Amino acid sequence: MAALTSRLCSTLLLALLLACAQAQADSQAGWRERLPQASLIGSGDFSWFGFSVYNARLWSPAQQVDFSQPFALELTYRRNISRDTLVDTSLDEIRRINGEPLDREQQETWARQMRQAFVDVKDGTRITGVFLPEEGCRFYVDGKLQHVIDDPEFARAFFSIWLDPQTRSPKLRAALLGLNQ
């Protein structure tokens, strides 16, 4: 009986260890697992009052990027910025591009989601957002999955900050979409 109990415990322990290892591997696989055929479409730098803020790179399996197919936007930061500043700035830009105020509940929900997706960044921190049509988006910090947002409306509004014709930085948009070539 003791041998059977010992064997059962060993089997359960092994199964648990394998499950934990798989979960860790899944969280560290990075965004390329979702877009294995993605290639670089374009890149550019964003500066504010002459200070470099981040380098942006747009990846997609398709040469023409739009909201009907998945893509990844990778931002490599060049300065220290708090998570709260990233969230507030993102909400400001979403509201500006949308042209209409967000209702209070939606704004609070989106802010809460972004606080889970973002971190305080410093020079070299890389945040990659993966847009998934009809699903939402996933955020990776330095290659590791940080947060999944299952809200297609949020995903489109968020990535419009860079890709909508109303963006604050049309030159960066053109560079990301490969229109400068």
GROMACS .gro file of C-alpha atoms in nm:
model
  181
    1MET     CA    1   0.000   0.000   0.000
    2ALA     CA    2   0.282   0.240   0.088
    3ALA     CA    3   0.451   0.171  -0.248
    4LEU     CA    4   0.126   0.247  -0.434
    5THR     CA    5   0.076   0.571  -0.241
    6SER     CA    6   0.436   0.672  -0.306
    7ARG     CA    7   0.402   0.598  -0.680
    8LEU     CA    8   0.073   0.792  -0.697
    9CYS     CA    9   0.228   1.092  -0.520
   10SER     CA   10   0.529   1.081  -0.755
   11THR     CA   11   0.300   1.069  -1.059
   12LEU     CA   12   0.091   1.362  -0.933
   13LEU     CA   13   0.404   1.563  -0.853
   14LEU     CA   14   0.545   1.498  -1.200
   15ALA     CA   15   0.216   1.602  -1.364
   16LEU     CA   16   0.210   1.921  -1.157
   17LEU     CA   17   0.571   2.005  -1.246
   18LEU     CA   18   0.502   1.948  -1.617
   19ALA     CA   19   0.191   2.169  -1.604
   20CYS     CA   20   0.385   2.448  -1.430
   21ALA     CA   21   0.671   2.420  -1.682
   22GLN     CA   22   0.424   2.443  -1.973
   23ALA     CA   23   0.250   2.746  -1.820
   24GLN     CA   24   0.586   2.919  -1.774
   25ALA     CA   25   0.691   2.834  -2.132
   26ASP     CA   26   0.360   2.971  -2.265
   27SER     CA   27   0.406   3.299  -2.076
   28GLN     CA   28   0.764   3.337  -2.204
   29ALA     CA   29   0.703   3.233  -2.567
   30GLY     CA   30   0.653   3.594  -2.664
   31TRP     CA   31   0.430   3.763  -2.916
   32ARG     CA   32   0.586   3.585  -3.216
   33GLU     CA   33   0.398   3.270  -3.117
   34ARG     CA   34   0.076   3.455  -3.208
   35LEU     CA   35   0.223   3.596  -3.533
   36PRO     CA   36   0.488   3.349  -3.652
   37GLN     CA   37   0.485   3.480  -4.012
   38ALA     CA   38   0.515   3.846  -3.913
   39SER     CA   39   0.780   4.059  -4.078
   40LEU     CA   40   0.882   4.417  -4.012
   41ILE     CA   41   0.656   4.659  -4.201
   42GLY     CA   42   0.809   4.984  -4.078
   43SER     CA   43   0.969   5.165  -3.788
   44GLY     CA   44   1.027   5.514  -3.658
   45ASP     CA   45   1.109   5.723  -3.357
   46PHE     CA   46   0.871   5.933  -3.150
   47SER     CA   47   1.012   6.248  -2.991
   48TRP     CA   48   0.843   6.509  -2.777
   49PHE     CA   49   0.992   6.859  -2.772
   50GLY     CA   50   1.317   6.719  -2.909
   51PHE     CA   51   1.347   6.439  -2.652
   52SER     CA   52   1.342   6.081  -2.780
   53VAL     CA   53   1.055   5.896  -2.611
   54TYR     CA   54   1.050   5.560  -2.791
   55ASN     CA   55   1.128   5.368  -3.107
   56ALA     CA   56   0.825   5.200  -3.264
   57ARG     CA   57   0.823   4.898  -3.496
   58LEU     CA   58   0.519   4.751  -3.668
   59TRP     CA   59   0.513   4.379  -3.750
   60SER     CA   60   0.257   4.193  -3.959
   61PRO     CA   61   0.215   3.881  -4.173
   62ALA     CA   62   0.055   4.109  -4.439
   63GLN     CA   63   0.233   4.388  -4.623
   64GLN     CA   64  -0.062   4.625  -4.590
   65VAL     CA   65  -0.162   4.663  -4.228
   66ASP     CA   66  -0.522   4.735  -4.132
   67PHE     CA   67  -0.762   4.637  -3.857
   68SER     CA   68  -0.890   4.327  -4.039
   69GLN     CA   69  -0.578   4.123  -3.961
   70PRO     CA   70  -0.342   4.073  -3.668
   71PHE     CA   71  -0.030   4.281  -3.618
   72ALA     CA   72   0.218   4.371  -3.344
   73LEU     CA   73   0.335   4.717  -3.240
   74GLU     CA   74   0.660   4.714  -3.046
   75LEU     CA   75   0.766   5.021  -2.847
   76THR     CA   76   1.118   5.040  -2.705
   77TYR     CA   77   1.129   5.323  -2.458
   78ARG     CA   78   1.417   5.571  -2.435
   79ARG     CA   79   1.325   5.737  -2.105
   80ASN     CA   80   1.161   5.671  -1.771
   81ILE     CA   81   0.782   5.700  -1.778
   82SER     CA   82   0.541   5.586  -1.508
   83ARG     CA   83   0.264   5.337  -1.575
   84ASP     CA   84   0.008   5.600  -1.473
   85THR     CA   85   0.145   5.847  -1.728
   86LEU     CA   86   0.126   5.580  -2.001
   87VAL     CA   87  -0.236   5.504  -1.907
   88ASP     CA   88  -0.341   5.870  -1.884
   89THR     CA   89  -0.171   5.964  -2.212
   90SER     CA   90  -0.325   5.664  -2.389
   91LEU     CA   91  -0.674   5.758  -2.267
   92ASP     CA   92  -0.622   6.121  -2.372
   93GLU     CA   93  -0.522   6.011  -2.722
   94ILE     CA   94  -0.809   5.762  -2.752
   95ARG     CA   95  -1.055   6.037  -2.656
   96ARG     CA   96  -0.894   6.286  -2.897
   97ILE     CA   97  -0.900   6.047  -3.193
   98ASN     CA   98  -1.249   5.919  -3.109
   99GLY     CA   99  -1.384   6.274  -3.111
  100GLU     CA  100  -1.645   6.183  -2.851
  101PRO     CA  101  -1.611   6.143  -2.477
  102LEU     CA  102  -1.590   5.789  -2.345
  103ASP     CA  103  -1.856   5.699  -2.095
  104ARG     CA  104  -1.727   5.687  -1.738
  105GLU     CA  105  -1.762   5.310  -1.695
  106GLN     CA  106  -1.582   5.232  -2.021
  107GLN     CA  107  -1.302   5.475  -1.937
  108GLU     CA  108  -1.254   5.321  -1.592
  109THR     CA  109  -1.256   4.968  -1.736
  110TRP     CA  110  -1.001   5.058  -2.004
  111ALA     CA  111  -0.778   5.237  -1.751
  112ARG     CA  112  -0.787   4.933  -1.520
  113GLN     CA  113  -0.697   4.702  -1.810
  114MET     CA  114  -0.406   4.924  -1.917
  115ARG     CA  115  -0.272   4.940  -1.561
  116GLN     CA  116  -0.248   4.561  -1.572
  117ALA     CA  117  -0.091   4.562  -1.921
  118PHE     CA  118   0.170   4.835  -1.867
  119VAL     CA  119   0.461   4.882  -1.628
  120ASP     CA  120   0.677   5.175  -1.525
  121VAL     CA  121   0.923   5.195  -1.814
  122LYS     CA  122   1.287   5.297  -1.831
  123ASP     CA  123   1.540   5.328  -2.112
  124GLY     CA  124   1.536   4.996  -2.297
  125THR     CA  125   1.199   4.863  -2.171
  126ARG     CA  126   1.007   4.704  -2.458
  127ILE     CA  127   0.628   4.678  -2.461
  128THR     CA  128   0.472   4.494  -2.753
  129GLY     CA  129   0.102   4.505  -2.817
  130VAL     CA  130  -0.052   4.240  -3.042
  131PHE     CA  131  -0.378   4.333  -3.214
  132LEU     CA  132  -0.610   4.036  -3.273
  133PRO     CA  133  -0.922   4.120  -3.477
  134GLU     CA  134  -1.250   4.014  -3.320
  135GLU     CA  135  -1.062   3.909  -3.002
  136GLY     CA  136  -0.883   4.207  -2.850
  137CYS     CA  137  -0.514   4.236  -2.778
  138ARG     CA  138  -0.223   4.100  -2.577
  139PHE     CA  139   0.060   4.296  -2.418
  140TYR     CA  140   0.413   4.168  -2.365
  141VAL     CA  141   0.679   4.340  -2.155
  142ASP     CA  142   1.035   4.256  -2.257
  143GLY     CA  143   0.904   3.947  -2.437
  144LYS     CA  144   0.691   3.805  -2.155
  145LEU     CA  145   0.311   3.804  -2.161
  146GLN     CA  146   0.190   4.073  -1.923
  147HIS     CA  147  -0.186   4.094  -1.984
  148VAL     CA  148  -0.464   3.989  -2.224
  149ILE     CA  149  -0.753   4.226  -2.297
  150ASP     CA  150  -1.053   4.049  -2.452
  151ASP     CA  151  -1.216   4.365  -2.585
  152PRO     CA  152  -1.203   4.429  -2.962
  153GLU     CA  153  -1.336   4.785  -2.918
  154PHE     CA  154  -1.054   4.873  -2.680
  155ALA     CA  155  -0.795   4.708  -2.907
  156ARG     CA  156  -0.899   4.911  -3.210
  157ALA     CA  157  -0.918   5.236  -3.011
  158PHE     CA  158  -0.577   5.177  -2.853
  159PHE     CA  159  -0.387   5.094  -3.172
  160SER     CA  160  -0.557   5.384  -3.351
  161ILE     CA  161  -0.328   5.606  -3.142
  162TRP     CA  162  -0.056   5.516  -3.394
  163LEU     CA  163  -0.242   5.395  -3.702
  164ASP     CA  164  -0.543   5.625  -3.741
  165PRO     CA  165  -0.505   5.913  -3.990
  166GLN     CA  166  -0.591   6.144  -3.695
  167THR     CA  167  -0.278   6.034  -3.504
  168ARG     CA  168  -0.073   6.301  -3.330
  169SER     CA  169   0.234   6.187  -3.526
  170PRO     CA  170   0.152   6.141  -3.897
  171LYS     CA  171   0.521   6.100  -3.989
  172LEU     CA  172   0.556   5.810  -3.745
  173ARG     CA  173   0.234   5.656  -3.879
  174ALA     CA  174   0.368   5.675  -4.235
  175ALA     CA  175   0.699   5.521  -4.125
  176LEU     CA  176   0.525   5.237  -3.939
  177LEU     CA  177   0.299   5.157  -4.235
  178GLY     CA  178   0.599   5.156  -4.470
  179LEU     CA  179   0.465   5.453  -4.669
  180ASN     CA  180   0.798   5.638  -4.670
  181GLN     CA  181   0.970   5.390  -4.900
   0.00000   0.00000   0.00000
